[in-house]
Amino acid sequence: MGWMLALVVVVLVHQWLPQARWLMVHMVTLGLITTSIMVWGQHFAEALLKTRLGEESRPRQLARLRLLTAGVVVTISGMLPGWPWLVVLGALAVSAALLWYAAALGAQIRAALAPRFAFTVRAYVAAACLLPVGALLGAVMAFSPGEPWQGRLMLAHQIVNVLGFVGLTVTGTLLTLWPTVLRTRIELAAATRAAGGLLGMFLAVLGAVAGALIGSTLLGCAALLAYLGSFAWVAATLVRAGVRGVRQERRVPLAPFPILSITAGTGWFSLTTAGLLVMWWRSADAQMATSLVAADVQQLTVPFVAGFLLQVLLGAMSHLLPVTLGGGPRATTAALAVMSRGAVLRVVAYNLVVALFVLAERGTAGSGALFSALTLGTAEVAGFGSLSRVVLSLLGFAVLVSFVVLLVLAVRTSSRLRGTAVPLPTPSRPEAAASVSPARSELPSPSVGPSPSVGPPTGSRTGPAPAAAAPMDRRALTGALLGLGSVLGATALGGSLDRSQGSIPDAAGTAGGTAGAAAVTPTGESTTISVSMAEMRFTPDRLEVPAGNTLVIELSNDDPHDVHDLVLATGATSGRLQPGESRVLDGGVVAHDMEGWCSIVGHRAMGMTLSIVATGAAAGTAADGGAVAAGAGADELARVGADMMAAPGPDVAVRDARLPAATGPQQRVTLEVVEVAAEIAPGVTMDAMTYGGTVVGPVLRSELGARLTVDLVNHGSMGHSLDLHAGRVSPDEAMRTIPPGEQLEYAITTDHAGIWLYHCSTMPMSVHLSAGMVGALVVPPPELAPVEREYVLVQSEHYLVPAGAPGSESATHEGALPVSPVKIAAERPDLTVFNGHATQYVHSPLEARVGERVRLWVLAAGPSRGISFHVVGGVFDTVFKEGAYLLRPGDGEGGGAQALDLTAAQGGFVELVFDEPGTYTAVNHSFVEMERGARALIRVTA
């Protein structure tokens, strides 16, 4: 109950919390579900094995629960601020609690005397042993590895936790709980045969996890297919028990909510697992050999968590809690009836809400048609805006909260009726009364735990339902209609609010409405247009569609290297297409002119847009192409500020600024492209594209005349490339963009001295460079004298989309800010930093001693700004810029230098000697850049 109340609070305030989606999902999975499994798994084990533990064991059980709760709290506490080592500590505590739980259940199995239902408890043990594996995978993900590992780990994490830990536990429980809920019998032989499917599910989970981790689509899909087959084997027995239970005549009707909720939850479980199988199989193309990425896997979160986990949990609790309360048959029956109030309405409304959210996220023609069908044609995906989602979410949330309210009422009812005798209802037909033996009660047993009847059903009639069931049928129909009506009302209200706020086109076809504009009547006809994506262009980029027709776009990514997508101003989206991939996008009924664009960062700014023209539309129906962004609260050019006096976050590793050691005449290095969330100033995290996981890639060093070979490996979610300024090569092959999952070899001879820029040359380059894809290659000049200290400082500037501004929703990492092409074009950087972070060398200064000669290599990586490099309190006696000395000691002129001036992509070094101890500051003397973060302290000691 504590986790449920905490979840209610978090849902209400989630928009002000960091990592809100992750938090809500894991409060359900780790908090609600795992705690419930440990509590009720222990309870069922004692009931099924007939090994009632003494009171002396209860303190150990409570200690396990406290350890689990502490582990979950620590995990959450580490994840919200981004402290991965705290996440690891929490994962270890959760794992320890589950392994302790598994060991305790194993001891009970060994102590039991010929247990008939040991297969369920063995499933609990196997499932509990899987969760530590899932916890380990989750802890590794907290360190934000790039693709493909982020996607592989997330896929394995969901498989082992949802299909393994929860799936095995739920399926094993249903073999005994389901007949109890239905008050029917199950043959022990049938249950034992069905339990063979549990072993198949366990082995299939191991195979699917292996397939996910090694990136084998064939192995993973084969294992998922085996998992579905094993689950179907168990489900067949449960279905037969359900049919038999429904056909039985009863004096006291079954409580409908547990049956409906558990059935709906298992239905979502089957559909989502099958959807995962299809999604995984379709990912196995030539360009995405690394399989699913994290964004793909996250699409399954809603159906798995909201559709499956919550419904099965609430359905089971609606039966178990009234039975556990006891108090006699009448109290138990009354409490069950309270928990099932409005059962059909609640189940229909909640499942429609979940279905609409799932279909809206799919963005395919089929899902759009099904969305329209479920809403009886009153709503379309294109009109499912942000406010519609809020209203519908509140409806689903109200259904979940009703469980808590009804639970309180059920407890009060049970307490009031505790110990009261139950009057048997008079049968509606005399023959029905004669057929039921008075020695056999149809009331639910007040005993605690699942005690399924074993053997064939006896003493109960099967066949047509009694006439008394007709009122229930009418109530069920009324509930279903009310549930459907509540969802239709919510979508209508949300759509109206969206149109009034301008977030979707209104009936007149305008974003926000145009007085007097005429509505467009759908013609019932479709216009199909093929559109190619390549070289930052849509071809054709102007689509003429008769007003009222449904637009169907056959979209193909014909770009040999880059990933693209298409987003329409209505919100319809194709999703990302890998090179060579095709997809059909249902654009809905075209009522007005609108714009479409590629949402990959920077592509829209490069001109990758198209226009849709509604021919024959009435005057006044033209919509703003930026309708989706209308009404956004934040200015997209607003400055993203940072506390320049604060220390870097606890997970930021201070970059070692020392020049790497000399290398030989032959050197081979690997640069792995990964997309991560990276802190670039205190409290400011960027959606970064990186070489090697850090904003500003690793400093490379090569000797004059040496051979340098770079292996570029693209683990990102889009195309990337490499340009080594120090090499003389044709860009056609060496600098080509490679799609995700591919690699290339880039070899040069470093014939010229200097500090050279390397960067991504994929368009738009300004976006890729601002996102962190820059680095330095140092080639020292001949006969360079050794010095006591030698550091490298790479300046880069960064342009970020403010939170809440148009474009902020495109972030691929929760809590991170995407790069802003608008700010890049306006030349309005938010931060200018050395070596990837604004304050790292303020709180961890560079070191030197009095009298030591210090050499500082400096590179202006851009993408656009240069640097006037100066050390406060120091004078340079050596200046080397762009391959030549401008100043050297003893040159007879007695000169010194105060600054090294570099434009974007230029570099050099300066040397100086500190005469006095103290703290000196290296800055960009263009002070506006220094105030944005371009500074580093040098602590000089005696």
mmCIF file of N, CA and C in Angstrom, residues 758-863:
data_model
loop_
_atom_site.group_PDB
_atom_site.id
_atom_site.type_symbol
_atom_site.label_atom_id
_atom_site.label_comp_id
_atom_site.label_asym_id
_atom_site.label_seq_id
_atom_site.Cartn_x
_atom_site.Cartn_y
_atom_site.Cartn_z
ATOM 1 N N TYR A 758 40.046 17.157 -35.384
ATOM 2 C CA TYR A 758 39.268 16.121 -36.070
ATOM 3 C C TYR A 758 37.818 16.271 -35.632
ATOM 4 N N HIS A 759 36.896 15.938 -36.535
ATOM 5 C CA HIS A 759 35.478 16.158 -36.233
ATOM 6 C C HIS A 759 34.613 15.308 -37.146
ATOM 7 N N CYS A 760 33.335 15.252 -36.843
ATOM 8 C CA CYS A 760 32.359 14.572 -37.698
ATOM 9 C C CYS A 760 32.043 15.480 -38.880
ATOM 10 N N SER A 761 32.008 14.909 -40.075
ATOM 11 C CA SER A 761 31.739 15.715 -41.266
ATOM 12 C C SER A 761 30.376 15.415 -41.865
ATOM 13 N N THR A 762 29.518 14.763 -41.080
ATOM 14 C CA THR A 762 28.151 14.486 -41.535
ATOM 15 C C THR A 762 27.303 15.746 -41.407
ATOM 16 N N MET A 763 26.514 16.031 -42.425
ATOM 17 C CA MET A 763 25.663 17.214 -42.400
ATOM 18 C C MET A 763 24.476 16.999 -41.461
ATOM 19 N N PRO A 764 24.071 18.091 -40.772
ATOM 20 C CA PRO A 764 24.714 19.399 -40.692
ATOM 21 C C PRO A 764 25.889 19.353 -39.713
ATOM 22 N N MET A 765 27.063 19.697 -40.191
ATOM 23 C CA MET A 765 28.272 19.568 -39.376
ATOM 24 C C MET A 765 28.214 20.420 -38.115
ATOM 25 N N SER A 766 27.600 21.605 -38.210
ATOM 26 C CA SER A 766 27.554 22.475 -37.036
ATOM 27 C C SER A 766 26.843 21.799 -35.881
ATOM 28 N N VAL A 767 25.817 21.020 -36.191
ATOM 29 C CA VAL A 767 25.070 20.316 -35.139
ATOM 30 C C VAL A 767 25.923 19.202 -34.547
ATOM 31 N N HIS A 768 26.553 18.411 -35.391
ATOM 32 C CA HIS A 768 27.351 17.295 -34.896
ATOM 33 C C HIS A 768 28.547 17.784 -34.070
ATOM 34 N N LEU A 769 29.165 18.878 -34.503
ATOM 35 C CA LEU A 769 30.288 19.416 -33.733
ATOM 36 C C LEU A 769 29.813 19.995 -32.409
ATOM 37 N N SER A 770 28.707 20.736 -32.437
ATOM 38 C CA SER A 770 28.180 21.304 -31.203
ATOM 39 C C SER A 770 27.742 20.222 -30.238
ATOM 40 N N ALA A 771 27.360 19.061 -30.767
ATOM 41 C CA ALA A 771 26.940 17.948 -29.916
ATOM 42 C C ALA A 771 28.119 17.206 -29.312
ATOM 43 N N GLY A 772 29.357 17.598 -29.652
ATOM 44 C CA GLY A 772 30.519 17.009 -28.992
ATOM 45 C C GLY A 772 31.462 16.246 -29.874
ATOM 46 N N MET A 773 31.196 16.177 -31.199
ATOM 47 C CA MET A 773 32.016 15.327 -32.068
ATOM 48 C C MET A 773 33.223 16.092 -32.605
ATOM 49 N N VAL A 774 34.105 16.480 -31.700
ATOM 50 C CA VAL A 774 35.359 17.143 -32.044
ATOM 51 C C VAL A 774 36.470 16.519 -31.210
ATOM 52 N N GLY A 775 37.698 16.747 -31.640
ATOM 53 C CA GLY A 775 38.844 16.271 -30.880
ATOM 54 C C GLY A 775 40.127 16.838 -31.439
ATOM 55 N N ALA A 776 41.231 16.563 -30.764
ATOM 56 C CA ALA A 776 42.526 17.123 -31.148
ATOM 57 C C ALA A 776 43.519 16.014 -31.467
ATOM 58 N N LEU A 777 44.297 16.226 -32.513
ATOM 59 C CA LEU A 777 45.426 15.365 -32.870
ATOM 60 C C LEU A 777 46.685 16.232 -32.798
ATOM 61 N N VAL A 778 47.590 15.894 -31.895
ATOM 62 C CA VAL A 778 48.810 16.676 -31.689
ATOM 63 C C VAL A 778 49.980 16.007 -32.416
ATOM 64 N N VAL A 779 50.634 16.772 -33.273
ATOM 65 C CA VAL A 779 51.848 16.329 -33.961
ATOM 66 C C VAL A 779 52.952 17.315 -33.586
ATOM 67 N N PRO A 780 53.821 16.989 -32.619
ATOM 68 C CA PRO A 780 54.842 17.952 -32.173
ATOM 69 C C PRO A 780 55.829 18.276 -33.287
ATOM 70 N N PRO A 781 56.311 19.522 -33.327
ATOM 71 C CA PRO A 781 57.313 19.890 -34.335
ATOM 72 C C PRO A 781 58.649 19.198 -34.037
ATOM 73 N N PRO A 782 59.552 19.145 -34.987
ATOM 74 C CA PRO A 782 60.833 18.449 -34.766
ATOM 75 C C PRO A 782 61.678 19.168 -33.719
ATOM 76 N N GLU A 783 62.410 18.354 -32.974
ATOM 77 C CA GLU A 783 63.341 18.856 -31.971
ATOM 78 C C GLU A 783 62.665 19.764 -30.942
ATOM 79 N N LEU A 784 61.445 19.410 -30.602
ATOM 80 C CA LEU A 784 60.731 20.192 -29.586
ATOM 81 C C LEU A 784 61.334 19.881 -28.221
ATOM 82 N N ALA A 785 61.769 20.916 -27.540
ATOM 83 C CA ALA A 785 62.424 20.719 -26.248
ATOM 84 C C ALA A 785 61.439 20.168 -25.229
ATOM 85 N N PRO A 786 61.895 19.270 -24.370
ATOM 86 C CA PRO A 786 61.003 18.771 -23.313
ATOM 87 C C PRO A 786 60.710 19.866 -22.295
ATOM 88 N N VAL A 787 59.534 19.760 -21.680
ATOM 89 C CA VAL A 787 59.124 20.690 -20.628
ATOM 90 C C VAL A 787 58.603 19.886 -19.445
ATOM 91 N N GLU A 788 58.506 20.570 -18.295
ATOM 92 C CA GLU A 788 58.067 19.865 -17.084
ATOM 93 C C GLU A 788 56.568 19.562 -17.107
ATOM 94 N N ARG A 789 55.792 20.448 -17.716
ATOM 95 C CA ARG A 789 54.331 20.253 -17.761
ATOM 96 C C ARG A 789 53.845 20.537 -19.180
ATOM 97 N N GLU A 790 52.938 19.707 -19.658
ATOM 98 C CA GLU A 790 52.424 19.883 -21.015
ATOM 99 C C GLU A 790 50.939 19.498 -21.019
ATOM 100 N N TYR A 791 50.080 20.474 -21.272
ATOM 101 C CA TYR A 791 48.637 20.281 -21.212
ATOM 102 C C TYR A 791 48.001 20.592 -22.565
ATOM 103 N N VAL A 792 46.796 20.036 -22.782
ATOM 104 C CA VAL A 792 46.012 20.278 -23.997
ATOM 105 C C VAL A 792 44.646 20.810 -23.583
ATOM 106 N N LEU A 793 44.256 21.955 -24.156
ATOM 107 C CA LEU A 793 42.942 22.539 -23.905
ATOM 108 C C LEU A 793 42.230 22.711 -25.245
ATOM 109 N N VAL A 794 41.073 22.074 -25.381
ATOM 110 C CA VAL A 794 40.261 22.168 -26.600
ATOM 111 C C VAL A 794 39.003 22.962 -26.262
ATOM 112 N N GLN A 795 38.830 24.093 -26.932
ATOM 113 C CA GLN A 795 37.633 24.903 -26.689
ATOM 114 C C GLN A 795 36.531 24.512 -27.661
ATOM 115 N N SER A 796 35.321 24.364 -27.138
ATOM 116 C CA SER A 796 34.143 24.118 -27.979
ATOM 117 C C SER A 796 32.971 24.902 -27.422
ATOM 118 N N GLU A 797 32.069 25.311 -28.315
ATOM 119 C CA GLU A 797 30.877 26.005 -27.829
ATOM 120 C C GLU A 797 29.645 25.155 -28.123
ATOM 121 N N HIS A 798 28.613 25.365 -27.302
ATOM 122 C CA HIS A 798 27.452 24.481 -27.346
ATOM 123 C C HIS A 798 26.158 25.280 -27.306
ATOM 124 N N TYR A 799 25.222 24.844 -28.119
ATOM 125 C CA TYR A 799 23.950 25.523 -28.319
ATOM 126 C C TYR A 799 22.837 24.541 -27.961
ATOM 127 N N LEU A 800 22.001 24.881 -26.997
ATOM 128 C CA LEU A 800 21.044 23.933 -26.453
ATOM 129 C C LEU A 800 19.611 24.440 -26.571
ATOM 130 N N VAL A 801 18.682 23.504 -26.780
ATOM 131 C CA VAL A 801 17.256 23.828 -26.780
ATOM 132 C C VAL A 801 16.796 23.965 -25.328
ATOM 133 N N PRO A 802 16.224 25.099 -24.939
ATOM 134 C CA PRO A 802 15.749 25.237 -23.549
ATOM 135 C C PRO A 802 14.643 24.230 -23.245
ATOM 136 N N ALA A 803 14.556 23.813 -22.005
ATOM 137 C CA ALA A 803 13.501 22.898 -21.592
ATOM 138 C C ALA A 803 12.143 23.539 -21.860
ATOM 139 N N GLY A 804 11.249 22.789 -22.513
ATOM 140 C CA GLY A 804 9.917 23.283 -22.809
ATOM 141 C C GLY A 804 9.794 24.037 -24.106
ATOM 142 N N ALA A 805 10.914 24.348 -24.755
ATOM 143 C CA ALA A 805 10.873 25.078 -26.024
ATOM 144 C C ALA A 805 10.638 24.101 -27.174
ATOM 145 N N PRO A 806 10.183 24.603 -28.323
ATOM 146 C CA PRO A 806 10.031 23.709 -29.482
ATOM 147 C C PRO A 806 11.325 22.983 -29.781
ATOM 148 N N GLY A 807 11.228 21.672 -29.927
ATOM 149 C CA GLY A 807 12.404 20.845 -30.185
ATOM 150 C C GLY A 807 12.905 20.111 -28.964
ATOM 151 N N SER A 808 12.499 20.553 -27.762
ATOM 152 C CA SER A 808 12.995 19.885 -26.556
ATOM 153 C C SER A 808 12.470 18.465 -26.438
ATOM 154 N N GLU A 809 11.315 18.207 -27.078
ATOM 155 C CA GLU A 809 10.748 16.865 -26.990
ATOM 156 C C GLU A 809 11.532 15.847 -27.798
ATOM 157 N N SER A 810 12.473 16.308 -28.628
ATOM 158 C CA SER A 810 13.244 15.375 -29.457
ATOM 159 C C SER A 810 14.434 14.770 -28.725
ATOM 160 N N ALA A 811 14.618 15.112 -27.456
ATOM 161 C CA ALA A 811 15.748 14.563 -26.694
ATOM 162 C C ALA A 811 15.661 13.049 -26.653
ATOM 163 N N THR A 812 16.793 12.403 -26.867
ATOM 164 C CA THR A 812 16.828 10.934 -26.843
ATOM 165 C C THR A 812 17.207 10.388 -25.485
ATOM 166 N N HIS A 813 17.643 11.253 -24.567
ATOM 167 C CA HIS A 813 17.948 10.837 -23.205
ATOM 168 C C HIS A 813 17.143 11.712 -22.255
ATOM 169 N N GLU A 814 16.438 11.076 -21.322
ATOM 170 C CA GLU A 814 15.572 11.827 -20.416
ATOM 171 C C GLU A 814 16.406 12.777 -19.561
ATOM 172 N N GLY A 815 15.923 14.019 -19.484
ATOM 173 C CA GLY A 815 16.613 15.023 -18.693
ATOM 174 C C GLY A 815 17.700 15.767 -19.441
ATOM 175 N N ALA A 816 18.025 15.328 -20.668
ATOM 176 C CA ALA A 816 19.067 15.990 -21.463
ATOM 177 C C ALA A 816 18.439 16.998 -22.420
ATOM 178 N N LEU A 817 19.228 17.990 -22.818
ATOM 179 C CA LEU A 817 18.777 19.017 -23.757
ATOM 180 C C LEU A 817 19.380 18.755 -25.125
ATOM 181 N N PRO A 818 18.571 18.768 -26.176
ATOM 182 C CA PRO A 818 19.116 18.561 -27.523
ATOM 183 C C PRO A 818 19.905 19.789 -27.994
ATOM 184 N N VAL A 819 20.696 19.598 -29.025
ATOM 185 C CA VAL A 819 21.391 20.709 -29.669
ATOM 186 C C VAL A 819 20.374 21.537 -30.448
ATOM 187 N N SER A 820 20.547 22.862 -30.438
ATOM 188 C CA SER A 820 19.599 23.770 -31.085
ATOM 189 C C SER A 820 20.158 24.290 -32.410
ATOM 190 N N PRO A 821 19.658 23.814 -33.542
ATOM 191 C CA PRO A 821 20.083 24.384 -34.824
ATOM 192 C C PRO A 821 19.690 25.858 -34.950
ATOM 193 N N VAL A 822 18.594 26.240 -34.295
ATOM 194 C CA VAL A 822 18.156 27.635 -34.363
ATOM 195 C C VAL A 822 19.199 28.546 -33.711
ATOM 196 N N LYS A 823 19.710 28.172 -32.550
ATOM 197 C CA LYS A 823 20.728 28.978 -31.875
ATOM 198 C C LYS A 823 22.046 28.969 -32.661
ATOM 199 N N ILE A 824 22.369 27.841 -33.277
ATOM 200 C CA ILE A 824 23.596 27.780 -34.074
ATOM 201 C C ILE A 824 23.508 28.793 -35.212
ATOM 202 N N ALA A 825 22.351 28.815 -35.899
ATOM 203 C CA ALA A 825 22.185 29.748 -37.009
ATOM 204 C C ALA A 825 22.215 31.195 -36.527
ATOM 205 N N ALA A 826 21.690 31.435 -35.322
ATOM 206 C CA ALA A 826 21.669 32.789 -34.769
ATOM 207 C C ALA A 826 22.971 33.144 -34.068
ATOM 208 N N GLU A 827 23.903 32.172 -33.973
ATOM 209 C CA GLU A 827 25.188 32.344 -33.284
ATOM 210 C C GLU A 827 24.985 32.821 -31.848
ATOM 211 N N ARG A 828 24.156 32.071 -31.130
ATOM 212 C CA ARG A 828 23.886 32.399 -29.727
ATOM 213 C C ARG A 828 24.204 31.187 -28.855
ATOM 214 N N PRO A 829 25.491 30.948 -28.586
ATOM 215 C CA PRO A 829 25.866 29.785 -27.766
ATOM 216 C C PRO A 829 25.439 29.969 -26.315
ATOM 217 N N ASP A 830 25.171 28.847 -25.659
ATOM 218 C CA ASP A 830 24.857 28.859 -24.226
ATOM 219 C C ASP A 830 26.112 28.690 -23.387
ATOM 220 N N LEU A 831 27.046 27.861 -23.864
ATOM 221 C CA LEU A 831 28.237 27.535 -23.082
ATOM 222 C C LEU A 831 29.450 27.454 -24.009
ATOM 223 N N THR A 832 30.585 27.909 -23.523
ATOM 224 C CA THR A 832 31.868 27.737 -24.201
ATOM 225 C C THR A 832 32.809 27.120 -23.174
ATOM 226 N N VAL A 833 33.371 25.961 -23.485
ATOM 227 C CA VAL A 833 34.030 25.176 -22.439
ATOM 228 C C VAL A 833 35.378 24.654 -22.924
ATOM 229 N N PHE A 834 36.206 24.280 -21.951
ATOM 230 C CA PHE A 834 37.469 23.611 -22.236
ATOM 231 C C PHE A 834 37.307 22.113 -21.951
ATOM 232 N N ASN A 835 37.693 21.303 -22.913
ATOM 233 C CA ASN A 835 37.727 19.840 -22.761
ATOM 234 C C ASN A 835 36.391 19.258 -22.298
ATOM 235 N N GLY A 836 35.289 19.886 -22.738
ATOM 236 C CA GLY A 836 33.974 19.275 -22.561
ATOM 237 C C GLY A 836 33.188 19.663 -21.343
ATOM 238 N N HIS A 837 33.757 20.461 -20.412
ATOM 239 C CA HIS A 837 32.990 20.846 -19.219
ATOM 240 C C HIS A 837 33.428 22.222 -18.746
ATOM 241 N N ALA A 838 32.441 23.022 -18.312
ATOM 242 C CA ALA A 838 32.705 24.429 -18.015
ATOM 243 C C ALA A 838 33.500 24.645 -16.738
ATOM 244 N N THR A 839 33.329 23.816 -15.730
ATOM 245 C CA THR A 839 33.954 24.126 -14.430
ATOM 246 C C THR A 839 34.898 23.042 -13.930
ATOM 247 N N GLN A 840 35.246 22.085 -14.762
ATOM 248 C CA GLN A 840 36.055 20.974 -14.244
ATOM 249 C C GLN A 840 37.436 21.442 -13.777
ATOM 250 N N TYR A 841 38.054 22.402 -14.487
ATOM 251 C CA TYR A 841 39.386 22.852 -14.082
ATOM 252 C C TYR A 841 39.328 24.048 -13.127
ATOM 253 N N VAL A 842 38.113 24.456 -12.783
ATOM 254 C CA VAL A 842 37.957 25.436 -11.704
ATOM 255 C C VAL A 842 38.037 24.729 -10.361
ATOM 256 N N HIS A 843 37.448 23.549 -10.291
ATOM 257 C CA HIS A 843 37.442 22.785 -9.039
ATOM 258 C C HIS A 843 38.537 21.728 -8.998
ATOM 259 N N SER A 844 39.139 21.430 -10.132
ATOM 260 C CA SER A 844 40.306 20.521 -10.180
ATOM 261 C C SER A 844 41.365 21.181 -11.056
ATOM 262 N N PRO A 845 42.078 22.192 -10.523
ATOM 263 C CA PRO A 845 42.995 22.991 -11.355
ATOM 264 C C PRO A 845 44.137 22.163 -11.938
ATOM 265 N N LEU A 846 44.691 22.668 -13.020
ATOM 266 C CA LEU A 846 45.935 22.124 -13.549
ATOM 267 C C LEU A 846 47.055 22.457 -12.569
ATOM 268 N N GLU A 847 48.107 21.660 -12.547
ATOM 269 C CA GLU A 847 49.169 21.815 -11.554
ATOM 270 C C GLU A 847 50.484 22.239 -12.212
ATOM 271 N N ALA A 848 51.234 23.070 -11.486
ATOM 272 C CA ALA A 848 52.593 23.447 -11.915
ATOM 273 C C ALA A 848 53.372 23.903 -10.687
ATOM 274 N N ARG A 849 54.709 24.017 -10.843
ATOM 275 C CA ARG A 849 55.574 24.528 -9.773
ATOM 276 C C ARG A 849 56.323 25.771 -10.262
ATOM 277 N N VAL A 850 56.713 26.584 -9.292
ATOM 278 C CA VAL A 850 57.493 27.786 -9.618
ATOM 279 C C VAL A 850 58.766 27.366 -10.353
ATOM 280 N N GLY A 851 59.069 28.054 -11.455
ATOM 281 C CA GLY A 851 60.281 27.783 -12.213
ATOM 282 C C GLY A 851 60.132 26.717 -13.265
ATOM 283 N N GLU A 852 59.036 25.968 -13.275
ATOM 284 C CA GLU A 852 58.829 24.945 -14.299
ATOM 285 C C GLU A 852 58.339 25.596 -15.594
ATOM 286 N N ARG A 853 58.797 25.030 -16.694
ATOM 287 C CA ARG A 853 58.289 25.500 -17.984
ATOM 288 C C ARG A 853 57.020 24.704 -18.301
ATOM 289 N N VAL A 854 55.973 25.427 -18.646
ATOM 290 C CA VAL A 854 54.664 24.825 -18.922
ATOM 291 C C VAL A 854 54.297 25.102 -20.378
ATOM 292 N N ARG A 855 53.956 24.053 -21.095
ATOM 293 C CA ARG A 855 53.499 24.197 -22.484
ATOM 294 C C ARG A 855 51.990 23.911 -22.525
ATOM 295 N N LEU A 856 51.243 24.813 -23.133
ATOM 296 C CA LEU A 856 49.792 24.683 -23.247
ATOM 297 C C LEU A 856 49.409 24.621 -24.724
ATOM 298 N N TRP A 857 48.988 23.443 -25.158
ATOM 299 C CA TRP A 857 48.465 23.291 -26.512
ATOM 300 C C TRP A 857 47.001 23.745 -26.499
ATOM 301 N N VAL A 858 46.597 24.536 -27.477
ATOM 302 C CA VAL A 858 45.254 25.101 -27.520
ATOM 303 C C VAL A 858 44.666 24.879 -28.913
ATOM 304 N N LEU A 859 43.402 24.442 -28.940
ATOM 305 C CA LEU A 859 42.692 24.231 -30.207
ATOM 306 C C LEU A 859 41.312 24.871 -30.107
ATOM 307 N N ALA A 860 40.957 25.671 -31.091
ATOM 308 C CA ALA A 860 39.601 26.230 -31.184
ATOM 309 C C ALA A 860 38.784 25.299 -32.073
ATOM 310 N N ALA A 861 38.021 24.410 -31.433
ATOM 311 C CA ALA A 861 37.300 23.376 -32.180
ATOM 312 C C ALA A 861 36.000 23.882 -32.785
ATOM 313 N N GLY A 862 35.506 25.019 -32.317
ATOM 314 C CA GLY A 862 34.276 25.556 -32.869
ATOM 315 C C GLY A 862 33.031 24.903 -32.288
ATOM 316 N N PRO A 863 31.956 24.851 -33.053
ATOM 317 C CA PRO A 863 31.963 24.883 -34.510
ATOM 318 C C PRO A 863 32.161 26.253 -35.162
#
